[in-house]
Tab-separated table of C-alpha atoms in Angstrom:
chain	number	residue	atom	x	y	z
A	1	MET	CA	4.032	-23.985	-1.091
A	2	PHE	CA	6.705	-22.080	-0.702
A	3	ARG	CA	8.181	-19.557	2.401
A	4	TRP	CA	10.417	-16.595	1.147
A	5	GLY	CA	10.387	-14.074	4.291
A	6	GLY	CA	6.259	-13.697	4.329
A	7	GLU	CA	6.569	-11.754	0.927
A	8	ARG	CA	4.343	-11.817	-1.578
A	9	ALA	CA	5.059	-11.659	-5.742
A	10	TRP	CA	3.508	-9.890	-8.940
A	11	VAL	CA	3.845	-10.462	-12.041
A	12	ALA	CA	3.267	-7.767	-14.750
A	13	GLY	CA	3.235	-8.036	-18.239
A	14	GLY	CA	1.148	-10.352	-20.645
A	15	ARG	CA	-2.210	-8.748	-21.893
A	16	GLY	CA	-1.463	-5.435	-19.161
A	17	ARG	CA	-2.916	-7.557	-16.003
A	18	ARG	CA	-0.994	-7.679	-12.851
A	19	GLY	CA	-2.225	-10.833	-10.548
A	20	ALA	CA	-0.795	-11.676	-7.133
A	21	LEU	CA	0.992	-15.103	-6.664
A	22	ASP	CA	0.323	-15.056	-3.029
A	23	ARG	CA	2.752	-17.990	-1.509
A	24	LEU	CA	1.732	-16.715	2.208
A	25	PRO	CA	-0.223	-14.387	4.180
A	26	ARG	CA	1.839	-11.115	4.580
A	27	ALA	CA	1.930	-9.741	8.240
A	28	GLY	CA	-0.218	-7.048	8.969
A	29	HIS	CA	-2.644	-5.043	7.413
A	30	GLU	CA	-2.956	-8.061	4.859
A	31	ASP	CA	-3.741	-10.263	8.174
A	32	ALA	CA	-6.345	-7.440	9.009
A	33	LEU	CA	-8.066	-8.142	6.135
A	34	GLN	CA	-7.939	-11.607	5.283
A	35	ARG	CA	-9.526	-11.743	8.646
A	36	HIS	CA	-12.831	-9.402	7.303
A	37	GLN	CA	-12.911	-10.877	4.416
A	38	LEU	CA	-12.906	-14.659	6.139
A	39	LEU	CA	-15.674	-13.287	7.795
A	40	ARG	CA	-18.259	-12.080	5.157
A	41	VAL	CA	-20.552	-14.217	3.072
A	42	ARG	CA	-21.610	-12.906	0.137
A	43	GLY	CA	-20.963	-9.786	0.884
A	44	ARG	CA	-22.226	-9.267	4.087
A	45	SER	CA	-19.862	-9.302	7.949
A	46	VAL	CA	-20.478	-11.970	10.081
A	47	ALA	CA	-18.004	-11.386	12.377
A	48	TRP	CA	-20.879	-10.518	15.398
A	49	VAL	CA	-21.154	-14.493	14.762
A	50	PRO	CA	-19.092	-16.068	17.077
A	51	PRO	CA	-19.486	-13.457	19.614
A	52	PHE	CA	-23.107	-13.933	19.432
A	53	LEU	CA	-22.940	-17.521	19.538
A	54	LEU	CA	-20.377	-17.494	22.290
A	55	LEU	CA	-23.150	-15.821	24.618
A	56	LEU	CA	-25.621	-18.345	23.779
A	57	CYS	CA	-23.413	-21.287	24.970
A	58	ILE	CA	-22.017	-19.702	27.646
A	59	THR	CA	-26.180	-18.892	28.981
A	60	TYR	CA	-27.769	-22.257	27.852
A	61	VAL	CA	-24.451	-23.690	29.893
A	62	ASP	CA	-25.134	-21.817	33.480
A	63	PHE	CA	-29.098	-22.387	33.463
A	64	ASN	CA	-27.966	-26.281	32.527
A	65	THR	CA	-25.789	-26.667	35.855
A	66	THR	CA	-25.946	-26.977	39.496
A	67	GLY	CA	-25.925	-23.447	41.449
A	68	GLU	CA	-22.501	-25.095	43.109
A	69	PHE	CA	-21.252	-24.907	38.851
A	70	ARG	CA	-22.137	-20.943	38.108
A	71	ILE	CA	-20.239	-20.766	34.641
A	72	ILE	CA	-22.070	-16.610	33.841
A	73	SER	CA	-19.491	-14.417	34.621
A	74	TRP	CA	-17.747	-15.860	32.057
A	75	ILE	CA	-19.903	-13.987	29.704
A	76	VAL	CA	-16.944	-11.298	30.084
A	77	LEU	CA	-15.552	-13.262	26.892
A	78	VAL	CA	-18.226	-11.783	24.883
A	79	PRO	CA	-17.045	-8.341	24.703
A	80	GLY	CA	-13.409	-9.564	24.735
A	81	ILE	CA	-13.920	-11.591	21.170
A	82	ALA	CA	-16.016	-8.937	19.961
A	83	ALA	CA	-12.859	-6.615	20.085
A	84	ALA	CA	-10.640	-8.698	18.302
A	85	ILE	CA	-13.175	-8.954	15.295
A	86	CYS	CA	-15.751	-6.265	14.981
A	87	GLY	CA	-15.693	-3.219	15.049
A	88	VAL	CA	-16.105	-0.387	17.667
A	89	TRP	CA	-19.933	-0.106	17.512
A	90	GLY	CA	-20.052	-4.086	17.648
A	91	THR	CA	-17.612	-4.820	20.231
A	92	ALA	CA	-20.089	-1.477	22.593
A	93	VAL	CA	-23.015	-3.689	21.917
A	94	PHE	CA	-21.625	-6.256	22.684
A	95	ALA	CA	-20.424	-5.573	25.977
A	96	VAL	CA	-24.208	-4.117	27.370
A	97	LEU	CA	-25.517	-6.771	26.201
A	98	ALA	CA	-23.248	-9.561	27.787
A	99	LEU	CA	-24.345	-6.821	30.974
A	100	VAL	CA	-27.636	-6.944	30.396
A	101	THR	CA	-27.330	-10.797	30.206
A	102	TYR	CA	-25.468	-11.265	33.561
A	103	VAL	CA	-27.906	-9.550	35.481
A	104	VAL	CA	-31.154	-11.327	33.817
A	105	ALA	CA	-29.101	-14.464	34.172
A	106	ASP	CA	-27.708	-13.769	38.061
A	107	HIS	CA	-30.823	-13.158	39.149
A	108	ALA	CA	-33.517	-16.092	37.933
A	109	TRP	CA	-30.897	-18.148	40.148
A	110	PRO	CA	-32.191	-18.038	44.564
A	111	HIS	CA	-30.272	-15.259	46.633
A	112	GLN	CA	-27.973	-18.201	47.286
A	113	TYR	CA	-26.689	-18.918	44.182
A	114	GLN	CA	-25.836	-15.417	42.689
A	115	THR	CA	-22.820	-14.159	41.746
A	116	GLY	CA	-23.734	-10.514	42.831
A	117	LEU	CA	-21.742	-7.782	42.391
A	118	PRO	CA	-18.337	-8.542	41.995
A	119	ASP	CA	-19.338	-9.909	39.192
A	120	PHE	CA	-20.690	-7.434	37.630
A	121	ILE	CA	-17.875	-4.977	37.921
A	122	LEU	CA	-15.685	-7.904	36.428
A	123	VAL	CA	-18.081	-7.955	33.189
A	124	ALA	CA	-18.810	-3.750	33.040
A	125	VAL	CA	-15.087	-3.818	33.425
A	126	GLY	CA	-14.381	-6.458	30.536
A	127	GLY	CA	-16.640	-4.730	28.074
A	128	ILE	CA	-15.403	-1.034	28.876
A	129	LEU	CA	-11.770	-2.461	28.397
A	130	SER	CA	-12.346	-4.628	25.155
A	131	ILE	CA	-14.378	-1.274	23.585
A	132	LEU	CA	-10.886	0.851	24.600
A	133	ALA	CA	-8.745	-2.815	22.999
A	134	CYS	CA	-10.984	-2.253	19.881
A	135	SER	CA	-10.690	1.135	19.223
A	136	VAL	CA	-7.113	1.166	19.422
A	137	ARG	CA	-7.246	-1.857	17.103
A	138	VAL	CA	-8.978	-0.362	14.384
A	139	ARG	CA	-7.126	3.026	14.580
A	140	GLY	CA	-3.686	0.313	14.269
A	141	GLU	CA	-5.619	-1.290	10.968
A	142	ARG	CA	-6.402	2.098	9.590
A	143	ARG	CA	-3.232	3.021	9.917
A	144	MET	CA	-1.247	0.256	8.274
A	145	LEU	CA	-4.505	0.578	5.594
A	146	HIS	CA	-2.658	4.084	4.782
A	147	MET	CA	1.247	2.862	5.119
A	148	ARG	CA	0.097	0.187	2.277
A	149	ASP	CA	-1.172	2.951	0.381
A	150	VAL	CA	1.792	4.735	0.473
A	151	ALA	CA	4.289	1.692	-0.044
A	152	GLU	CA	1.526	1.123	-3.077
A	153	THR	CA	2.198	4.309	-4.672
A	154	THR	CA	5.509	4.381	-4.132
A	155	ARG	CA	6.133	0.905	-5.755
A	156	ARG	CA	3.826	2.213	-9.216
A	157	THR	CA	6.046	5.736	-8.837
A	158	VAL	CA	9.585	3.446	-9.482
A	159	LEU	CA	8.260	0.198	-11.247
A	160	ARG	CA	5.232	1.617	-13.049
A	161	PRO	CA	2.400	-0.209	-14.549
A	162	LEU	CA	3.359	-1.278	-18.468
A	163	PRO	CA	0.900	-0.911	-20.923
A	164	PRO	CA	0.815	-4.806	-22.908
A	165	ASP	CA	2.018	-4.269	-26.355
A	166	TRP	CA	4.380	-1.087	-25.051
A	167	GLY	CA	6.287	0.197	-27.322
A	168	GLY	CA	5.672	-3.191	-29.865
A	169	LEU	CA	7.274	-5.487	-27.126
A	170	GLU	CA	5.492	-8.493	-25.543
A	171	HIS	CA	6.699	-8.069	-22.307
A	172	ALA	CA	6.204	-9.554	-18.558
A	173	ALA	CA	7.948	-10.059	-15.297
A	174	VAL	CA	8.194	-11.428	-11.945
A	175	TYR	CA	8.956	-8.583	-9.045
A	176	LEU	CA	9.746	-10.278	-5.768
A	177	PRO	CA	11.233	-7.209	-2.901
A	178	SER	CA	12.663	-8.027	-0.299
A	179	ASP	CA	11.859	-5.399	1.428
A	180	VAL	CA	7.781	-5.827	3.219
A	181	GLU	CA	6.784	-2.415	4.064
A	182	ALA	CA	8.451	-0.291	0.733
A	183	ARG	CA	7.444	-3.086	-1.341
A	184	VAL	CA	9.902	-2.200	-3.569
A	185	GLY	CA	13.399	-2.455	-3.331
A	186	GLY	CA	16.481	-1.480	-5.229
A	187	ASP	CA	15.642	-3.974	-8.072
A	188	PHE	CA	13.901	-1.763	-11.540
A	189	TYR	CA	13.095	-1.812	-14.989
A	190	ASP	CA	11.066	0.009	-17.323
A	191	ILE	CA	10.251	0.187	-21.221
A	192	GLN	CA	10.387	3.725	-22.428
A	193	PRO	CA	8.771	3.501	-26.213
A	194	GLY	CA	9.978	7.014	-28.617
A	195	PRO	CA	10.641	8.040	-31.717
A	196	HIS	CA	14.466	6.388	-32.048
A	197	GLY	CA	13.003	3.230	-30.951
A	198	THR	CA	11.997	1.193	-27.705
A	199	ARG	CA	14.669	1.542	-24.918
A	200	VAL	CA	14.285	-1.162	-22.393
A	201	LEU	CA	16.368	-0.700	-18.874
A	202	VAL	CA	16.484	-3.280	-15.771
A	203	GLY	CA	19.037	-3.507	-13.569
A	204	ASP	CA	19.463	-3.836	-9.324
A	205	VAL	CA	21.092	-0.801	-7.254
A	206	GLN	CA	23.661	-2.049	-4.748
A	207	GLY	CA	22.418	-2.434	-0.923
A	208	LYS	CA	19.048	-2.843	0.589
A	209	GLY	CA	16.064	-0.452	1.811
A	210	LEU	CA	14.937	2.804	0.631
A	211	GLY	CA	18.505	4.155	-0.013
A	212	ALA	CA	18.332	1.381	-2.469
A	213	VAL	CA	13.900	2.401	-3.689
A	214	GLU	CA	15.760	6.252	-4.055
A	215	ALA	CA	18.620	5.733	-6.213
A	216	ALA	CA	16.244	3.357	-8.569
A	217	ALA	CA	13.843	5.950	-8.730
A	218	ALA	CA	16.276	8.555	-9.872
A	219	LEU	CA	18.015	6.213	-12.583
A	220	LEU	CA	14.642	5.566	-14.052
A	221	GLY	CA	13.558	9.411	-13.796
A	222	THR	CA	17.018	9.578	-16.017
A	223	PHE	CA	16.010	6.765	-18.336
A	224	ARG	CA	12.281	7.722	-19.110
A	225	GLU	CA	13.684	11.053	-20.518
A	226	ALA	CA	16.719	10.322	-22.150
A	227	GLY	CA	16.029	7.130	-23.506
A	228	TYR	CA	12.894	9.297	-25.473
A	229	HIS	CA	15.056	12.179	-26.495
A	230	GLU	CA	18.363	10.151	-27.095
A	231	ALA	CA	19.412	9.467	-30.698
A	232	ASP	CA	22.105	7.346	-29.498
A	233	LEU	CA	21.845	4.616	-27.262
A	234	ALA	CA	25.167	5.817	-26.471
A	235	THR	CA	24.038	8.506	-25.020
A	236	VAL	CA	21.863	7.265	-22.836
A	237	ALA	CA	24.073	4.759	-21.678
A	238	ASP	CA	26.586	8.612	-20.644
A	239	ARG	CA	23.247	10.304	-18.905
A	240	LEU	CA	22.873	7.291	-16.854
A	241	GLU	CA	26.528	7.111	-15.484
A	242	VAL	CA	25.981	10.818	-15.082
A	243	ARG	CA	22.746	10.555	-13.451
A	244	MET	CA	23.853	7.970	-10.760
A	245	LEU	CA	27.032	10.032	-10.077
A	246	ARG	CA	25.348	13.018	-9.400
A	247	HIS	CA	22.916	10.806	-6.976
A	248	ARG	CA	25.781	9.597	-4.670
A	249	LEU	CA	26.924	13.646	-4.233
A	250	HIS	CA	23.527	14.231	-3.323
A	251	THR	CA	22.895	11.853	-0.237
A	252	THR	CA	26.855	12.661	0.882
A	253	ALA	CA	26.329	16.073	0.611
A	254	LEU	CA	22.886	15.437	3.565
A	255	GLY	CA	25.745	13.257	5.410
A	256	ARG	CA	24.211	9.989	4.455
A	257	GLU	CA	26.917	6.715	4.240
A	258	ASP	CA	25.490	5.350	0.944
A	259	GLY	CA	28.683	7.502	-0.779
A	260	ASP	CA	29.343	4.531	-3.019
A	261	ARG	CA	26.259	3.622	-3.992
A	262	PHE	CA	26.439	2.071	-7.350
A	263	ALA	CA	24.256	-0.316	-9.765
A	264	THR	CA	24.453	-2.746	-11.988
A	265	ALA	CA	22.062	-2.504	-15.558
A	266	ALA	CA	21.526	-3.996	-19.114
A	267	LEU	CA	20.171	-1.431	-21.117
A	268	ILE	CA	18.996	-2.730	-24.357
A	269	GLY	CA	17.243	-0.526	-27.557
A	270	PHE	CA	15.152	-2.315	-30.362
A	271	PRO	CA	16.158	0.321	-32.974
A	272	GLN	CA	14.042	0.619	-35.778
A	273	ASP	CA	16.610	0.295	-38.643
A	274	ASP	CA	16.794	-2.837	-38.087
A	275	ASP	CA	14.389	-5.819	-36.577
A	276	SER	CA	16.866	-8.701	-36.495
A	277	ALA	CA	19.092	-7.487	-33.856
A	278	VAL	CA	19.364	-5.333	-30.746
A	279	ASP	CA	21.781	-2.733	-29.223
A	280	VAL	CA	22.967	-4.176	-25.701
A	281	VAL	CA	25.137	-1.494	-23.239
A	282	LEU	CA	25.962	-3.809	-19.669
A	283	PHE	CA	27.122	-1.768	-16.756
A	284	GLY	CA	29.082	-4.623	-14.513
A	285	HIS	CA	25.471	-7.096	-14.872
A	286	ASP	CA	24.445	-10.386	-16.476
A	287	PRO	CA	24.212	-10.830	-20.197
A	288	PRO	CA	20.617	-11.896	-21.051
A	289	LEU	CA	20.148	-14.842	-21.579
A	290	VAL	CA	18.104	-15.239	-25.444
A	291	VAL	CA	15.816	-18.115	-25.032
A	292	ALA	CA	13.634	-19.695	-27.952
A	293	PRO	CA	12.001	-22.972	-29.236
A	294	GLU	CA	14.912	-23.343	-31.005
A	295	GLY	CA	16.903	-23.732	-27.755
A	296	VAL	CA	18.981	-21.098	-25.024
A	297	ARG	CA	21.647	-18.989	-25.730
A	298	GLN	CA	23.652	-16.491	-23.900
A	299	LEU	CA	24.430	-12.803	-25.051
A	300	PRO	CA	28.676	-12.343	-24.940
A	301	PRO	CA	29.560	-10.945	-20.848
A	302	GLY	CA	30.064	-6.861	-21.147
A	303	ASP	CA	32.597	-5.180	-20.742
A	304	GLY	CA	31.637	-1.644	-19.087
A	305	LEU	CA	31.560	-0.797	-15.132
A	306	PRO	CA	28.110	-0.614	-12.942
A	307	LEU	CA	27.147	2.668	-13.044
A	308	GLY	CA	28.682	4.765	-10.741
A	309	LEU	CA	31.600	3.036	-10.551
A	310	GLY	CA	32.366	4.531	-14.421
A	311	GLU	CA	34.959	6.806	-13.465
A	312	LEU	CA	37.646	4.240	-12.718
A	313	ALA	CA	37.717	2.813	-16.181
A	314	GLY	CA	39.132	6.526	-17.462
A	315	GLU	CA	36.879	5.676	-21.018
A	316	GLY	CA	33.577	6.873	-20.671
A	317	PRO	CA	30.704	4.815	-20.788
A	318	PRO	CA	30.657	1.425	-22.022
A	319	PRO	CA	30.443	0.573	-26.111
A	320	VAL	CA	27.195	-0.947	-27.811
A	321	HIS	CA	27.212	-4.313	-29.082
A	322	ARG	CA	24.754	-4.858	-31.642
A	323	VAL	CA	23.657	-8.357	-31.827
A	324	PRO	CA	21.408	-10.601	-33.553
A	325	LEU	CA	17.499	-11.122	-32.195
A	326	ALA	CA	15.823	-13.699	-34.319
A	327	PRO	CA	11.257	-13.125	-34.710
A	328	GLY	CA	10.224	-15.193	-32.226
A	329	GLU	CA	13.753	-15.007	-29.619
A	330	THR	CA	13.375	-13.749	-26.377
A	331	LEU	CA	15.351	-11.636	-23.549
A	332	LEU	CA	15.703	-12.918	-20.680
A	333	LEU	CA	16.949	-10.444	-18.087
A	334	THR	CA	17.475	-11.676	-14.275
A	335	THR	CA	18.713	-9.806	-10.961
A	336	ASP	CA	20.771	-11.374	-7.996
A	337	GLY	CA	17.812	-13.001	-6.601
A	338	VAL	CA	18.067	-15.853	-8.940
A	339	THR	CA	21.697	-16.190	-9.563
A	340	GLU	CA	22.399	-16.083	-6.177
A	341	ALA	CA	20.024	-18.205	-5.205
A	342	ARG	CA	21.337	-21.584	-3.351
A	343	ASP	CA	19.976	-24.714	-2.653
A	344	GLY	CA	21.269	-26.872	0.920
A	345	ASP	CA	24.285	-27.706	-0.499
A	346	GLY	CA	25.221	-23.886	-1.650
A	347	GLU	CA	24.808	-24.738	-5.073
A	348	PHE	CA	23.857	-22.278	-6.852
A	349	TYR	CA	20.667	-22.373	-9.431
A	350	PRO	CA	21.515	-22.978	-13.060
A	351	LEU	CA	19.531	-21.052	-15.478
A	352	ALA	CA	20.136	-21.904	-18.795
A	353	GLU	CA	20.701	-25.416	-18.389
A	354	ASP	CA	17.436	-25.702	-16.201
A	355	LEU	CA	15.916	-23.200	-19.088
A	356	ALA	CA	17.464	-25.235	-21.856
A	357	ARG	CA	16.092	-28.759	-20.681
A	358	ALA	CA	13.064	-26.441	-20.555
A	359	VAL	CA	12.452	-25.502	-23.714
A	360	ALA	CA	13.733	-28.794	-25.103
A	361	ALA	CA	10.743	-30.354	-23.988
A	362	GLU	CA	7.572	-27.538	-24.187
A	363	PRO	CA	9.059	-24.555	-26.414
A	364	ARG	CA	5.880	-22.717	-25.175
A	365	VAL	CA	8.213	-21.962	-22.519
A	366	ALA	CA	10.162	-18.851	-24.676
A	367	ALA	CA	7.082	-17.252	-24.476
A	368	PRO	CA	7.499	-13.983	-21.985
A	369	ARG	CA	4.228	-14.746	-19.510
A	370	ARG	CA	5.254	-18.579	-19.282
A	371	LEU	CA	9.212	-17.719	-19.324
A	372	VAL	CA	9.013	-15.681	-15.694
A	373	ALA	CA	6.948	-18.423	-13.982
A	374	TYR	CA	8.441	-20.854	-15.072
A	375	VAL	CA	11.579	-19.150	-13.740
A	376	ARG	CA	10.074	-17.578	-10.925
A	377	ASP	CA	8.534	-21.299	-9.622
A	378	ARG	CA	11.964	-23.226	-10.484
A	379	THR	CA	13.948	-20.412	-8.618
A	380	LEU	CA	11.825	-20.642	-5.335
A	381	ARG	CA	12.216	-24.038	-5.657
A	382	HIS	CA	15.843	-24.473	-6.176
A	383	CYS	CA	16.678	-22.275	-2.463
A	384	ALA	CA	13.511	-23.193	-0.946
A	385	GLY	CA	11.672	-20.072	-0.907
A	386	ARG	CA	14.812	-18.447	0.852
A	387	LEU	CA	15.305	-15.688	-1.223
A	388	ALA	CA	18.691	-13.677	-0.418
A	389	ASP	CA	18.099	-10.812	-2.605
A	390	ASP	CA	15.295	-8.561	-4.570
A	391	THR	CA	14.501	-11.006	-7.310
A	392	THR	CA	13.491	-9.447	-10.579
A	393	VAL	CA	12.793	-11.850	-13.853
A	394	PHE	CA	11.966	-9.703	-16.454
A	395	ALA	CA	11.240	-11.203	-20.357
A	396	VAL	CA	10.996	-9.396	-23.623
A	397	ARG	CA	10.690	-9.785	-27.384
A	398	ARG	CA	9.079	-7.402	-30.278
A	399	ARG	CA	5.627	-8.497	-31.759
A	400	ALA	CA	4.929	-9.767	-35.084
A	401	PRO	CA	4.036	-7.107	-37.327
A	402	GLY	CA	0.536	-8.669	-37.054
A	403	GLU	CA	0.114	-8.716	-33.226
A	404	LEU	CA	0.664	-5.302	-32.304
A	405	GLY	CA	-1.805	-4.311	-29.977
A	406	ARG	CA	-3.021	-0.067	-30.060
A	407	ASN	CA	-0.824	0.738	-27.670
A	408	GLY	CA	2.005	-0.664	-29.573
A	409	ARG	CA	3.184	3.101	-31.024
A	410	LEU	CA	2.158	5.102	-27.774
A	411	ARG	CA	4.259	7.303	-26.602
A	412	SER	CA	4.808	8.214	-22.594
């Protein structure tokens, strides 16, 4: 089991399902959800059982001890326990039940052994405080659940779910965000089918936090429009560069200190007129790896600057390179969380070498879902689960003509 700051990872791809890969429970609302799930049997809540058993135990012990050792006042713990695991009404019921039980049990003893009014007040005040504490807890859990819904909506807006075989491509992705609350960071990816072929964008916005999320959302919005309408991939690349510059101008005008933000990205086009090649534009991003049962090779490094820094080159967007891609070969793209993962000795994770050994031992690792799962696990093992940045592992390849799903040519 690996730890990466209490994070939660999810996988998208394959047949279009997303499975949660929970390494560790998340703090806050997730803990609350897991607690309620653990206190259910066959769909019914059993949260009332612990405080009820405690009430019975205290009453039983009190009746079976000497008069010099009365513990009935301990019954104040019953509504306290209920406040932690039950609802407000359940806590109120236990507060009243504890008070009634106290009165009955105390009066069953001779007068000289009765604890009397002081402990009665203690149990009554303890019950009232437990109800108030439970109300605060429930309100906080509801607020956190609402924030979870907001964060989930943000994630689905930036990293929209991709249908299976979208654009005639078999794809899979693993995303580990560094922002626990937002559940999404500066990494982004998408697939956009269109009349000029299917385009893929994978990238990483410099920095963290909501500013990086905003920049990623701006770039993805431009990609989804330009990737569909523009016939030339170079024009799509130019639109992305202009969009990043416009986004920086906007944030600067708002007085924010992220006017120098940039993004590395890999823009890939799967042309309709050539099933044995892909068009690649690299904006300062590491070149993709081509993984196949026969081995692993790296595409030529790009000569373009990151998005937002293209004006420094003065020559427009980086050129488009057409590179061969045989049937069955998978393109693997990763972000800094993989390339900058270090072990205890400060050594970077040797991704290409490790994949070459894995494919040689098991050729089926080259399939997208197997590939992203393997890279995820090996990256986490290499850095002992301590990822320093958002981590995205994205794998994509063409479907064989006979394997295209019914969504293969759909347009969004």
